Each structure stands twice: as C-alpha cells, then as structure tokens.
Amino acid sequence: MALEIRPNCEYCDKDLPANALDARICSYECTFCADCVDGPLRNVCPNCRGGFAPRPIRPARGWRPGVSLARRPASTKRVGLSYSRDEIALFVRDVALIAADKR
Ligand SMILES: [Zn+2]
Ligand SMILES: [Zn+2]
C-alpha cells in the first residue's frame, strides 16, 4: 500500500502537493502542514491522538519502472476537519502533556 498523498492541510486547507517538504502525516495519514502541527495542533493528531512525521515526497520522475507520480498519482480528494477548532484546542491541550509513546 502506497501513501495516498492527500492534497491539502486538513486544518488550514493549504495545498500540500506530492513534493511539499512541509507536509506532516500521522500513522493513519491524517495530513497537515508543518505550521499547523507546530502551532495549533501541538504535534497531536486531532483525529487519532498520535504524533506526526514528515511526509516523504513522491518523485515526479519515473526513476524505476512503475514508480512515479504519473504512474501512482497523488490523491485529489481534499480533506477537512472532523471536529471544530475549539474542540481541537481543548483536545490537544490535554494530550500534548502525555509523552508521544504513552498515548
Ligand atoms: Zn495547515
Ligand atoms: Zn491521525
């Protein structure tokens, strides 16, 4: 299974193309920009409570057969928040105090 490479930040709707260096994902591939992860989200995924890692870029060019952005396109389905920003602020405030490996 390849990553979907979702097209936008779920929090602020910033475009995050397949070569974006500021895309962050949780283990379920909830996708946010670095500014939102470091800012309002406090490195807590508002959907699953996990943490984030940088999303690797998907090369546009086919360096090997079958693997390129053209052959394995990024998702075009934009994703939005499932919870209100006020609810998320409370959620991450509490969870951010729990070490990432103890959640
Ligand atoms: Zn964002
Ligand atoms: Zn998540």
CSV table of C-alpha atoms and ligand atoms in Angstrom, one decimal:
chain,number,residue,atom,x,y,z
A,1,MET,CA,0.0,0.0,0.0
A,2,ALA,CA,1.3,3.3,-1.0
A,3,LEU,CA,0.5,6.6,0.8
A,4,GLU,CA,-2.5,8.4,-0.7
A,5,ILE,CA,-0.5,11.7,-0.7
A,6,ARG,CA,-3.5,13.8,0.3
A,7,PRO,CA,-3.6,17.2,-1.4
A,8,ASN,CA,-4.2,19.7,1.5
A,9,CYS,CA,-3.8,20.5,5.1
A,10,GLU,CA,-6.8,19.3,7.0
A,11,TYR,CA,-6.7,22.3,9.4
A,12,CYS,CA,-5.9,25.3,7.2
A,13,ASP,CA,-6.5,23.9,3.7
A,14,LYS,CA,-3.1,24.8,2.5
A,15,ASP,CA,-2.1,22.9,-0.7
A,16,LEU,CA,0.4,20.2,0.0
A,17,PRO,CA,1.5,18.7,-3.3
A,18,ALA,CA,3.5,15.5,-3.6
A,19,ASN,CA,6.8,17.4,-3.4
A,20,ALA,CA,5.9,19.5,-0.4
A,21,LEU,CA,8.5,19.5,2.3
A,22,ASP,CA,6.2,20.9,4.9
A,23,ALA,CA,3.6,18.1,4.8
A,24,ARG,CA,3.2,16.1,8.0
A,25,ILE,CA,1.3,12.8,8.5
A,26,CYS,CA,0.1,10.6,11.4
A,27,SER,CA,0.1,6.8,11.2
A,28,TYR,CA,-3.3,6.9,9.5
A,29,GLU,CA,-2.1,9.5,7.1
A,30,CYS,CA,-4.2,12.4,8.5
A,31,THR,CA,-2.3,15.2,6.8
A,32,PHE,CA,-1.4,18.7,8.0
A,33,CYS,CA,1.1,21.4,7.2
A,34,ALA,CA,4.1,22.0,9.5
A,35,ASP,CA,2.8,25.3,10.6
A,36,CYS,CA,-0.5,23.8,11.9
A,37,VAL,CA,1.3,20.8,13.5
A,38,ASP,CA,3.8,23.0,15.3
A,39,GLY,CA,1.2,25.6,16.1
A,40,PRO,CA,-2.4,24.9,17.0
A,41,LEU,CA,-2.1,21.1,16.9
A,42,ARG,CA,0.9,20.9,19.2
A,43,ASN,CA,2.1,17.7,17.4
A,44,VAL,CA,-1.1,15.9,18.4
A,45,CYS,CA,-3.3,14.5,15.6
A,46,PRO,CA,-6.8,15.7,16.3
A,47,ASN,CA,-8.3,12.5,14.9
A,48,CYS,CA,-6.3,9.7,16.5
A,49,ARG,CA,-4.1,11.4,19.2
A,50,GLY,CA,-0.9,10.1,17.6
A,51,GLY,CA,2.1,12.2,16.6
A,52,PHE,CA,3.4,13.3,13.2
A,53,ALA,CA,6.3,12.7,10.9
A,54,PRO,CA,7.4,14.5,7.8
A,55,ARG,CA,5.7,13.0,4.7
A,56,PRO,CA,8.2,11.9,2.1
A,57,ILE,CA,8.0,13.4,-1.3
A,58,ARG,CA,6.9,11.2,-4.2
A,59,PRO,CA,9.2,11.8,-7.2
A,60,ALA,CA,7.6,13.1,-10.3
A,61,ARG,CA,10.1,11.3,-12.5
A,62,GLY,CA,10.0,7.5,-13.1
A,63,TRP,CA,13.4,6.6,-11.8
A,64,ARG,CA,12.3,2.9,-11.8
A,65,PRO,CA,9.6,1.2,-13.7
A,66,GLY,CA,6.1,1.8,-12.3
A,67,VAL,CA,7.1,4.3,-9.6
A,68,SER,CA,6.4,7.9,-10.4
A,69,LEU,CA,3.8,10.5,-9.6
A,70,ALA,CA,2.3,9.8,-13.1
A,71,ARG,CA,2.0,6.1,-12.5
A,72,ARG,CA,1.0,6.3,-8.9
A,73,PRO,CA,-0.9,9.6,-8.7
A,74,ALA,CA,-1.5,11.6,-5.6
A,75,SER,CA,-5.0,11.8,-4.1
A,76,THR,CA,-7.1,14.8,-5.3
A,77,LYS,CA,-9.7,14.4,-2.6
A,78,ARG,CA,-9.4,17.3,-0.2
A,79,VAL,CA,-10.0,16.5,3.4
A,80,GLY,CA,-11.4,18.9,6.0
A,81,LEU,CA,-11.6,18.9,9.8
A,82,SER,CA,-13.9,16.4,11.5
A,83,TYR,CA,-14.1,18.5,14.7
A,84,SER,CA,-14.4,22.2,15.4
A,85,ARG,CA,-11.2,24.2,16.0
A,86,ASP,CA,-12.4,25.0,19.6
A,87,GLU,CA,-12.9,21.3,20.3
A,88,ILE,CA,-9.5,20.5,18.9
A,89,ALA,CA,-7.8,23.2,21.0
A,90,LEU,CA,-9.1,21.5,24.2
A,91,PHE,CA,-8.3,18.0,22.9
A,92,VAL,CA,-4.6,18.8,22.1
A,93,ARG,CA,-4.1,20.9,25.2
A,94,ASP,CA,-4.6,17.8,27.4
A,95,VAL,CA,-3.0,15.2,25.1
A,96,ALA,CA,0.1,17.3,24.4
A,97,LEU,CA,1.2,16.7,28.0
A,98,ILE,CA,1.2,12.9,27.6
A,99,ALA,CA,4.5,11.6,26.1
A,100,ALA,CA,4.1,10.6,22.4
A,101,ASP,CA,4.9,7.0,23.1
A,102,LYS,CA,2.4,6.7,26.0
A,103,ARG,CA,-0.7,7.8,24.2
B,1,ZN,ZN,-2.2,23.9,7.9
B,2,ZN,ZN,-4.3,10.7,12.9
